[in-house]
Coordinates of C-alpha atoms in Angstrom, one line a residue:
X22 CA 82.2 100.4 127.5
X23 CA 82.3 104.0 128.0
X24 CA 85.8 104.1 126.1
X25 CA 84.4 102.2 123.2
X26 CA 81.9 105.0 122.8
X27 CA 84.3 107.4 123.7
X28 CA 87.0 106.7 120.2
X29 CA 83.9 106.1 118.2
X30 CA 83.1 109.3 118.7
X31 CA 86.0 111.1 118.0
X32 CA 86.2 108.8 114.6
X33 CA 82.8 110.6 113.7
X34 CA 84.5 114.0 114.6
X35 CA 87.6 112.8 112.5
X36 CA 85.2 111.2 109.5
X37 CA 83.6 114.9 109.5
X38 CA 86.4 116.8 109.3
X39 CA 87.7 115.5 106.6
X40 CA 84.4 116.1 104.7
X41 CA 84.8 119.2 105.7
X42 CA 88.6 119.6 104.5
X43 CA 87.4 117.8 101.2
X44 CA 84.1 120.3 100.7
X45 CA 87.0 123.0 100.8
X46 CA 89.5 122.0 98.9
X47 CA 86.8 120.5 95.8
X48 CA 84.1 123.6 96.3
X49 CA 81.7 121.3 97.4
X50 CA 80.9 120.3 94.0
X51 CA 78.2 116.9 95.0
X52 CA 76.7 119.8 97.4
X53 CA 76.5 117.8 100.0
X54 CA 79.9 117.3 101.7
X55 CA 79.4 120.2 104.4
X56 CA 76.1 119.2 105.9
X57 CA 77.6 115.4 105.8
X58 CA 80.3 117.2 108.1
X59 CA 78.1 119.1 110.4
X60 CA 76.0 115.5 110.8
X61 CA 78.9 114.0 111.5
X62 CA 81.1 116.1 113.9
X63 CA 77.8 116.7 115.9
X64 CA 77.0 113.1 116.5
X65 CA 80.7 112.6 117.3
X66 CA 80.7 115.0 119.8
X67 CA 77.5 114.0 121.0
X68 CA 79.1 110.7 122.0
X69 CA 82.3 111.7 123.1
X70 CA 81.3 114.3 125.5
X71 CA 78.4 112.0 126.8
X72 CA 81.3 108.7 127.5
X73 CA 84.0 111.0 128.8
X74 CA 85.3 109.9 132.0
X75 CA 88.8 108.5 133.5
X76 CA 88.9 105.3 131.4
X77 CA 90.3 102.0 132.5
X78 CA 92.6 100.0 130.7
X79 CA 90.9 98.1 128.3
X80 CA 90.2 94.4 128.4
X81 CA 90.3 91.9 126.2
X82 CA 85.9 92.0 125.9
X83 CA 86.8 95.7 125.5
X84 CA 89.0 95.0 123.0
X85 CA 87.3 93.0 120.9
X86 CA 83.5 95.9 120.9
X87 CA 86.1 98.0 119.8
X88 CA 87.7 96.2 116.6
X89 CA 84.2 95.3 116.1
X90 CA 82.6 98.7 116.2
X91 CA 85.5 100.9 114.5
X92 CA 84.5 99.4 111.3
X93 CA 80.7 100.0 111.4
X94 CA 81.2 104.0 112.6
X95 CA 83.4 104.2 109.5
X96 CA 81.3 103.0 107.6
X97 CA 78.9 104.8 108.9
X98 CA 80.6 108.3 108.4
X99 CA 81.0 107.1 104.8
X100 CA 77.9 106.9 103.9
X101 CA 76.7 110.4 105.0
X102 CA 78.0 112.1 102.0
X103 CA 76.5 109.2 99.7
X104 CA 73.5 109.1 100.8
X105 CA 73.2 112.8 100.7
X106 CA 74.5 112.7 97.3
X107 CA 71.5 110.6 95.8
X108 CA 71.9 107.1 96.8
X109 CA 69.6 105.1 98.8
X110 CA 70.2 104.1 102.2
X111 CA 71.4 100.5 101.5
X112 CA 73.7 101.2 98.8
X113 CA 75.4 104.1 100.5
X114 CA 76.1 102.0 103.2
X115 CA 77.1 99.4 101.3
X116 CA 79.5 101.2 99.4
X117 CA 80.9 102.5 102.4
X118 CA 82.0 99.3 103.7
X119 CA 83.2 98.2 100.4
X120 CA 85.1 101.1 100.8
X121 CA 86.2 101.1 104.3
X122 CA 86.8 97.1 104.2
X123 CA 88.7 98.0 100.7
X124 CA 86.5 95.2 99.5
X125 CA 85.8 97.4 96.3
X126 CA 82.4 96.0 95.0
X127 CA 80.3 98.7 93.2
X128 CA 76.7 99.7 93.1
X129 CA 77.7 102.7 91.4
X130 CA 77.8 103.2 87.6
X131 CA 77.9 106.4 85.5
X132 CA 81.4 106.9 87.2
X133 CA 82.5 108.4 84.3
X134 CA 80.3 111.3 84.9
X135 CA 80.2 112.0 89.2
X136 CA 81.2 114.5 90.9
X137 CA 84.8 114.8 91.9
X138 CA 84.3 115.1 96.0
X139 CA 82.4 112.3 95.8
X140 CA 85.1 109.7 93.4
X141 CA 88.1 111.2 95.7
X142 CA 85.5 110.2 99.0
X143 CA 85.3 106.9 97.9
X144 CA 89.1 107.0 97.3
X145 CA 90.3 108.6 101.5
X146 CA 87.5 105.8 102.3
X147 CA 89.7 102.8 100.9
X148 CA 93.1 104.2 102.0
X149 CA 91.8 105.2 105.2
X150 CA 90.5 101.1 105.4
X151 CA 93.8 100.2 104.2
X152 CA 95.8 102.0 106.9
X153 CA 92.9 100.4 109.3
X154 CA 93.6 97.1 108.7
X155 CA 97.2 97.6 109.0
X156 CA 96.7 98.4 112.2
X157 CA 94.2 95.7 112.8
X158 CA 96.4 93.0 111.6
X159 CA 99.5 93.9 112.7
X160 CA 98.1 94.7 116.8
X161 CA 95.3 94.3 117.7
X162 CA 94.2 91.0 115.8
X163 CA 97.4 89.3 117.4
X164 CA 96.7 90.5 120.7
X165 CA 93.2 89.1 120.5
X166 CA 95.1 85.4 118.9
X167 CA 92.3 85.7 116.2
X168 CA 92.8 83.3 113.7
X169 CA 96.4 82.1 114.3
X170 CA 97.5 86.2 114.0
X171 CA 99.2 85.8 117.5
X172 CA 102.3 83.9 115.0
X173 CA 102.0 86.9 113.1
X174 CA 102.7 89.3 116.5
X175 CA 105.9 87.1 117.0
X176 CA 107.3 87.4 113.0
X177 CA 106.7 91.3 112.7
X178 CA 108.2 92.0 116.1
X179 CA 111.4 90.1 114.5
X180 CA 111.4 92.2 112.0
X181 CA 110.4 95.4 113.1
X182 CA 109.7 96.3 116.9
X183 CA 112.9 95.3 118.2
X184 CA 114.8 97.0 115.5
X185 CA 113.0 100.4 116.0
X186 CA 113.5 100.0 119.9
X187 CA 109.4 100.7 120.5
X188 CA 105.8 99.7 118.8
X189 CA 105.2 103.1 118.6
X190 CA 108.3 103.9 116.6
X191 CA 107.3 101.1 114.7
X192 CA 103.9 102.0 113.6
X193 CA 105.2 104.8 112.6
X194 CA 107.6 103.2 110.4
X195 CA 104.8 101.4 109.1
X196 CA 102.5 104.0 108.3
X197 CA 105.1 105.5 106.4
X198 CA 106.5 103.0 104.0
X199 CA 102.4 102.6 103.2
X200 CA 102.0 106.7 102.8
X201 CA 105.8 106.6 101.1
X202 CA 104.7 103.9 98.6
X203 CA 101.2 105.4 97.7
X204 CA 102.8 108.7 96.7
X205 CA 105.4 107.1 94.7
X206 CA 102.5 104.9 92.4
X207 CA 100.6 108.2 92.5
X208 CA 103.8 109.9 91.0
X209 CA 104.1 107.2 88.3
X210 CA 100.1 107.0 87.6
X211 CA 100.7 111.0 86.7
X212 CA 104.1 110.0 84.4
X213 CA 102.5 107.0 82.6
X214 CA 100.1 109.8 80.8
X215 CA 97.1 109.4 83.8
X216 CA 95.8 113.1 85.0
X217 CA 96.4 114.6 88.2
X218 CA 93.0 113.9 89.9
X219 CA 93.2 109.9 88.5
X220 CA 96.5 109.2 89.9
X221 CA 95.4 110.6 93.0
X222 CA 92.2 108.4 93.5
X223 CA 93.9 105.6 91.9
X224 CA 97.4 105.4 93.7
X225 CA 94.9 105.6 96.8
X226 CA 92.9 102.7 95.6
X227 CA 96.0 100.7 94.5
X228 CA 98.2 100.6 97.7
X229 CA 95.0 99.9 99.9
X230 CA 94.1 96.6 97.8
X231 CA 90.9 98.6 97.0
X232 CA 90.0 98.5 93.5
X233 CA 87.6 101.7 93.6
X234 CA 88.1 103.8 89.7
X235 CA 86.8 106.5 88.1
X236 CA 85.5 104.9 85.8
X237 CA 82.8 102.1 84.5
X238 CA 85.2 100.3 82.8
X239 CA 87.6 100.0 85.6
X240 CA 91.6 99.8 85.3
X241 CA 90.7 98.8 81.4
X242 CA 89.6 102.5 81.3
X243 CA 93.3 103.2 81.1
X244 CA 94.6 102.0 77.7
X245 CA 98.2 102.0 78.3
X246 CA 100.8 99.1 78.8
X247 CA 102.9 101.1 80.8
X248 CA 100.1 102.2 83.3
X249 CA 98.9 98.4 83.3
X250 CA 102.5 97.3 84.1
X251 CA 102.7 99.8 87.0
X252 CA 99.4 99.1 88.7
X253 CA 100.5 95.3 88.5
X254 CA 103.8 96.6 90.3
X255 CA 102.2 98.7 93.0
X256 CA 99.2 96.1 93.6
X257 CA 102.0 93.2 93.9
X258 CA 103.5 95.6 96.7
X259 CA 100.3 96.0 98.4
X260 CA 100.2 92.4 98.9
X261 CA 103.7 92.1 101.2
X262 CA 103.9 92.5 104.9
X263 CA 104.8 96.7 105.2
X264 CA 106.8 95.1 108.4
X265 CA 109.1 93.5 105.7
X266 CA 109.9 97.2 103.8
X267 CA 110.8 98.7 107.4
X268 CA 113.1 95.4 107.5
X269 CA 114.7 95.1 104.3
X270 CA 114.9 98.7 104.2
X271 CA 117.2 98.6 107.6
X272 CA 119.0 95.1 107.7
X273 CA 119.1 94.5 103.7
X274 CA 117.7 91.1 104.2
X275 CA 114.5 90.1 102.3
X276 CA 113.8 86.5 103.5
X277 CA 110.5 85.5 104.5
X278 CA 108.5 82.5 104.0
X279 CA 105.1 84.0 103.4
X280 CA 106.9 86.7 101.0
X281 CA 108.3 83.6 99.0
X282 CA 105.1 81.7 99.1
X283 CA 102.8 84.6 97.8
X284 CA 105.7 85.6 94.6
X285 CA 105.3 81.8 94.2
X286 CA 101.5 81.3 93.5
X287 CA 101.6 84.4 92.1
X288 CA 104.6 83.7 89.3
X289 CA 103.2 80.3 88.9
X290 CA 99.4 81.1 88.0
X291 CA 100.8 83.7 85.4
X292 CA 103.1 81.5 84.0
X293 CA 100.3 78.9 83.2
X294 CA 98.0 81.5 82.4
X295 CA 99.7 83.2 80.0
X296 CA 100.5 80.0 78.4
X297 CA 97.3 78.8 78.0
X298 CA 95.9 82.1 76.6
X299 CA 98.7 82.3 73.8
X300 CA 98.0 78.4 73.4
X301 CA 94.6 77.7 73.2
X302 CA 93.0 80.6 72.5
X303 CA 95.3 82.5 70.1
X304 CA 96.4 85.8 72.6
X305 CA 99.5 87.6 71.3
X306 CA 102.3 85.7 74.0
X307 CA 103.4 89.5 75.4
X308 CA 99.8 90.8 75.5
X309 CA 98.8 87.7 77.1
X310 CA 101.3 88.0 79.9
X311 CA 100.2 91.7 80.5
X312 CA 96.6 90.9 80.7
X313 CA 97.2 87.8 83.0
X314 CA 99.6 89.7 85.3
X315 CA 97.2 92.3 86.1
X316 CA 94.4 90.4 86.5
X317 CA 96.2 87.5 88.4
X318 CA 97.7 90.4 90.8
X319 CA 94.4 92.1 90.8
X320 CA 92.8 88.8 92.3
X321 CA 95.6 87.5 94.4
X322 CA 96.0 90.5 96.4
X323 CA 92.1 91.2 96.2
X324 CA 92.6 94.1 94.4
X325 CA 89.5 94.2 92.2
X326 CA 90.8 96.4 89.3
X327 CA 90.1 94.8 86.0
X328 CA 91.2 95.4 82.4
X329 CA 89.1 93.0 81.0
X330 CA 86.2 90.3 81.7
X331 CA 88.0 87.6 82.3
X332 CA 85.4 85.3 82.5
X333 CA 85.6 85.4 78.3
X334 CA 88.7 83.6 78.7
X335 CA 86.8 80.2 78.7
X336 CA 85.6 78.1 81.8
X337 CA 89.3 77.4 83.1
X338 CA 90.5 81.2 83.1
X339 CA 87.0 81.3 85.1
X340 CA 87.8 78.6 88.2
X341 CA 91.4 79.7 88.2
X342 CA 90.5 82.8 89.3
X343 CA 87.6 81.6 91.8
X344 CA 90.1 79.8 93.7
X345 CA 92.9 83.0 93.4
X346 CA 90.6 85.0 95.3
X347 CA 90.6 82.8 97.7
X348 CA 94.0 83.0 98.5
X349 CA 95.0 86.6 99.6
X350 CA 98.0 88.2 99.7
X351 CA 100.7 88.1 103.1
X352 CA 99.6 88.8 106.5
X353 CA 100.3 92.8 107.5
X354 CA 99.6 93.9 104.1
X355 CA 96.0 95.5 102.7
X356 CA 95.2 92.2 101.2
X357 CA 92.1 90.6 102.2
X358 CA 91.5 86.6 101.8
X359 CA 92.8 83.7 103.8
X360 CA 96.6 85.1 103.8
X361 CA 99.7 83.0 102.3
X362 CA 100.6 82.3 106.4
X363 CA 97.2 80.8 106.8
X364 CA 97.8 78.7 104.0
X365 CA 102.1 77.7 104.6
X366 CA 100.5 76.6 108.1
X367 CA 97.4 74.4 106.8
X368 CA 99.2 72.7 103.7
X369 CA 102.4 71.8 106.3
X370 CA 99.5 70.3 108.5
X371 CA 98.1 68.3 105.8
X372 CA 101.7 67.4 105.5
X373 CA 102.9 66.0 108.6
X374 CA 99.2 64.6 109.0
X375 CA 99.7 62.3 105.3
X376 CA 103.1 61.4 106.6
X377 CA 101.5 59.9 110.4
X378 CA 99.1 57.7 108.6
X379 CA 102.6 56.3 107.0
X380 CA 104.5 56.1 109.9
X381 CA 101.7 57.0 113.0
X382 CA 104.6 56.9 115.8
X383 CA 106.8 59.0 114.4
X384 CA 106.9 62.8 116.2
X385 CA 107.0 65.7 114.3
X386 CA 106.7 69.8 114.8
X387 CA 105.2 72.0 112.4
X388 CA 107.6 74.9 111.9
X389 CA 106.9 78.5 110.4
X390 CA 110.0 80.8 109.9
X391 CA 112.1 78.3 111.5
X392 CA 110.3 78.4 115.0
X393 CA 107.7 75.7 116.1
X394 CA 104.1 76.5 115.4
X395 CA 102.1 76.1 119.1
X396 CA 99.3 74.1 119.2
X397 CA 97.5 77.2 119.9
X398 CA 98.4 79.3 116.8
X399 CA 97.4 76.1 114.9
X400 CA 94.4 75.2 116.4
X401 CA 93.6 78.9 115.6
X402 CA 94.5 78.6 111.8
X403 CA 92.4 75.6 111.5
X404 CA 89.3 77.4 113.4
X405 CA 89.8 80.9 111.0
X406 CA 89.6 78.1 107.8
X407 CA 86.5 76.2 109.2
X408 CA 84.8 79.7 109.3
X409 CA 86.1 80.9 106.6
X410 CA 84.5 78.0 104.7
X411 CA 81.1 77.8 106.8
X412 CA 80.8 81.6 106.5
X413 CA 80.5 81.4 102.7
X414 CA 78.7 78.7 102.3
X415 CA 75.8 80.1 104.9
X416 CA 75.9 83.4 103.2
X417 CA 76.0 81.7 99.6
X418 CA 72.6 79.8 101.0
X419 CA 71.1 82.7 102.2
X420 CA 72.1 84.6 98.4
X421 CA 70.5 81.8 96.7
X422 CA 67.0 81.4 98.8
X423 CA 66.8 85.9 98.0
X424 CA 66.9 84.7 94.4
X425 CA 70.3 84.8 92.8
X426 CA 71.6 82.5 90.4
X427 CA 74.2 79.7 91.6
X428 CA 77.3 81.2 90.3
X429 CA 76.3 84.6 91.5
X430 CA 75.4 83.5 94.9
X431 CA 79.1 81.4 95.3
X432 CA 81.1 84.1 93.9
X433 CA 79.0 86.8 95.2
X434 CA 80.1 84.8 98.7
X435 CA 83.0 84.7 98.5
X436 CA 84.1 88.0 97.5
X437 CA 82.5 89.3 99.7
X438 CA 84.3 87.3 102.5
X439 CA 87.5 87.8 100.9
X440 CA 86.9 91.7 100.9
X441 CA 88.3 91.4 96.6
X442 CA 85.2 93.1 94.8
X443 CA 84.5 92.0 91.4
X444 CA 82.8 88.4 91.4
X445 CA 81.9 86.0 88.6
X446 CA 79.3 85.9 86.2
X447 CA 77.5 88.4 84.0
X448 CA 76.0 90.4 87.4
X449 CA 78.7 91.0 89.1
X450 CA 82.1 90.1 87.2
X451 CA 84.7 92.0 86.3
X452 CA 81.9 93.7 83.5
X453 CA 79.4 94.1 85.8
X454 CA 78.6 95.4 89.4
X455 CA 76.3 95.0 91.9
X456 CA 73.3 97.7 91.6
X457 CA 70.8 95.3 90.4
X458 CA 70.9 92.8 93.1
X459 CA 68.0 92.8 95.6
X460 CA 68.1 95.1 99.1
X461 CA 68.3 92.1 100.7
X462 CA 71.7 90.3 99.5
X463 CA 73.2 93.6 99.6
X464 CA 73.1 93.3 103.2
X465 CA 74.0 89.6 103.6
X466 CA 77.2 90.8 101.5
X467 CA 77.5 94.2 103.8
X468 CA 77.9 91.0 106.6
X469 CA 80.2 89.1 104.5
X470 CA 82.3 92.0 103.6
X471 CA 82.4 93.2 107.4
X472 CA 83.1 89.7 109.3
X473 CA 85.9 88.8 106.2
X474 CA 87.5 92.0 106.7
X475 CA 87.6 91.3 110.9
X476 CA 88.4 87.8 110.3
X477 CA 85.3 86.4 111.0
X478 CA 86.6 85.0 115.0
X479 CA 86.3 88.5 115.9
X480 CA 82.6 89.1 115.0
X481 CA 81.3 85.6 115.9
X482 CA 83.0 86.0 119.4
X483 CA 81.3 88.9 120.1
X484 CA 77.5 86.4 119.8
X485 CA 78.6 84.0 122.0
X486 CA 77.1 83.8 125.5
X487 CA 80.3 83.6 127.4
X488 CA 81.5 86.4 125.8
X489 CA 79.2 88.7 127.7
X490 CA 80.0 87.3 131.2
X491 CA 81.4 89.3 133.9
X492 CA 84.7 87.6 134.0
X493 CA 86.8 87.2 130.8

């Protein structure tokens, strides 16, 4: 355990130095940014001096404190500068992990007018989330067969690892093509008329799947077709696995089932979208296709930017995009939600399942990128979707017995869970945010927002009994 409290440690050192570098580079213009780096390099180091030792090699109990615990001292070196700032202890913290979990709900408002340190904090926060869930998702997640992730180990070592002869190499490669790519939407934000300091925060907030602005009225803030077109672009890209850039990029081949699935839903729901907007409710057929790819990207890949409150569309532009959130974007990208392999695996399942009932003696293996699915990896993705399920509904109980309105309480839920920011409704839709809610169901969606971004199985492990035997 010593080792645990040994790396969070030096995150607080890392959290604080960046403050510092920000405070420097932005002339501390909140006020607030260099004593939020002093707080948090001298906790760090408090920590990390008091744990160092020779450290073991972690185990797999190890393993799992530490994916659990990473997330909370980020947030926690988040909030320092926020709370500084003027907001109260809940809603920095909350923020935070909207931030760090690039979950992207909002208790701030006056955007318009806040400081610049603090806007570009909220921007490194989601990027730095971003590259942390990379990381989570592509090793330590699989190692820890979370959810069915273990397939996931087996696909991006097909298409990475063995290519760039080392894992190391290949995080690398990884990090890159995500870096690579957020410079190049930054570099288009500044062509398509944005300034300097908005394509910065927002080519952060794109590529991450985070959905932080500048600005009240989101994405919509930005009255431009062009800058709409690219966002929808760059967010789309967020969504694929970065394993599959470091691919194509070196063997030229572009194939992948979860790819194809995810441009699929994706393609379809804008399709029927757009014709239904220019059908039955009189939208110009080109500005209805702009508008509905955005927003359609935006909720797929759990985005959160909005251009407009699409909950005006009428009750059916309203539950298709419920049910989008729920979806996600591919596994090893910055999407949050279920993930497209989650949902290849389950709706094959369902499949063979509808077939035995027709012929019940008949044998038949579940395949995912032409190799058999183990009945481990599916017993996995079943568990994650049975949690995924019982999760929301507990925390859309506890939401409505604090006092919140049905659809609040189920959208507020959800989002939460699928780390994708606005909800639905007149509180927290894509108009609103979610300052006014109670103390209390900020912190049930601070939960939701922190065991959806782990994958739930990670988090409930750690509460189980067996978990903290001896042997594991």
């Amino acid at each position: 355990m010593r080792l645990i409290v040994f790396i969070n440690g030096l995150i607080l050192i890392f959290g604080g130095v960046l403050m510092a570098i920000e405070a420097i580079a932005f002339g501390n213009e909140s006020g607030v940014f260099l004593l939020a780096s002093a707080l948090s390099v001298t906790l760090g180091a408090l920590l990390a001096l008091s744990s160092y030792s020779d450290f073991p090699e972690l185990r797999t109990r190890e393993t799992f404190m530490l994916t659990a615990t990473v997330w909370l001292t980020a947030s926690a070196f988040g909030m320092f500068p926020l709370y500084m700032w003027h907001l109260s202890f809940t809603d920095a913290f909350f923020e935070s992990m909207s931030a760090v979990t690039t979950t992207g709900s909002t208790i701030m408002s006056g955007l318009d007018t806040t400081p610049h340190d603090i806007l570009l904090w909220r921007g490194i926060l989601q990027w730095l989330g971003g590259v942390g869930f990379i990381v989570t998702g592509m090793a330590l997640l699989p190692m820890l067969k979370v959810g069915g992730m273990q397939l996931f180990r087996t696909e991006s070592s097909d298409q990475g690892e063995k290519e760039l002869k080392s894992s190391t190499m290949f995080a690398a490669a990884t990090f890159w093509a995500y870096l690579l790519l957020t410079v190049a939407c930054m570099i288009v934000y500044s062509i398509g008329g944005m300034g300097i300091f908005d394509a910065i925060v927002h080519g952060l907030t794109t590529l991450s799947s985070g959905g932080f602005s500048n600005y009240d009225a989101s994405f919509g803030h930005f009255d431009s077709p062009f800058l709409q077109w690219s966002a929808t672009f760059f967010m789309a890209c967020a969504g694929i696995p970065f394993a599959w850039y470091i691919h194509a990029a070196r063997k030229r081949e572009f194939g992948s089932e979860q790819v194809r699935a995810y441009l699929a839903v994706v393609g379809v729901a804008v399709l029927l979208l757009t014709i239904w907007l220019s059908a039955f409710r009189g939208f110009d057929i080109l500005d209805a296709l702009r508008l509905v790819a955005f927003n359609v990207v935006s909720a797929v890949t759990t985005t959160g930017y909005a251009t407009t409150d699409y909950t005006l569309w009428g009750g059916t532009a309203a539950v298709a995009f419920f049910l989008l959130t729920a979806m996600g974007g591919c596994t090893g990208s910055t999407s949050g939600g279920a993930k497209m392999m989650r949902w290849i695996i389950l709706v094959r399942s369902l499949k063979i399942q509808i077939y035995k009932i027709r012929y019940p003696h008949v044998i038949m293996r579940l395949k995912y990128e032409g190799k058999t699915v183990s009945d481990n990896v599916l017993d996995g993705v079943m568990s994650f979707f049975v949690f995924y399920i019982f999760t929301v509904a507990v925390l859309a109980a506890a939401l409505d017995m604090i006092g919140l309105d049905f659809s609040t309480a189920i959208s507020g839920a959800l989002t939460s869970v699928a780390n994708v920011g606005p909800g639905v409704g007149n509180i927290i839709g894509p108009a609103g945010n979610f300052a006014s809610l109670p103390d209390a169901a900020k912190w049930v969606l601070f939960f939701g927002m922190y065991v959806g971004r782990l994958e739930m199985l990670t988090v409930f492990v750690i509460l189980t009994r067996g978990f903290w035997r001896e042997a594991v």
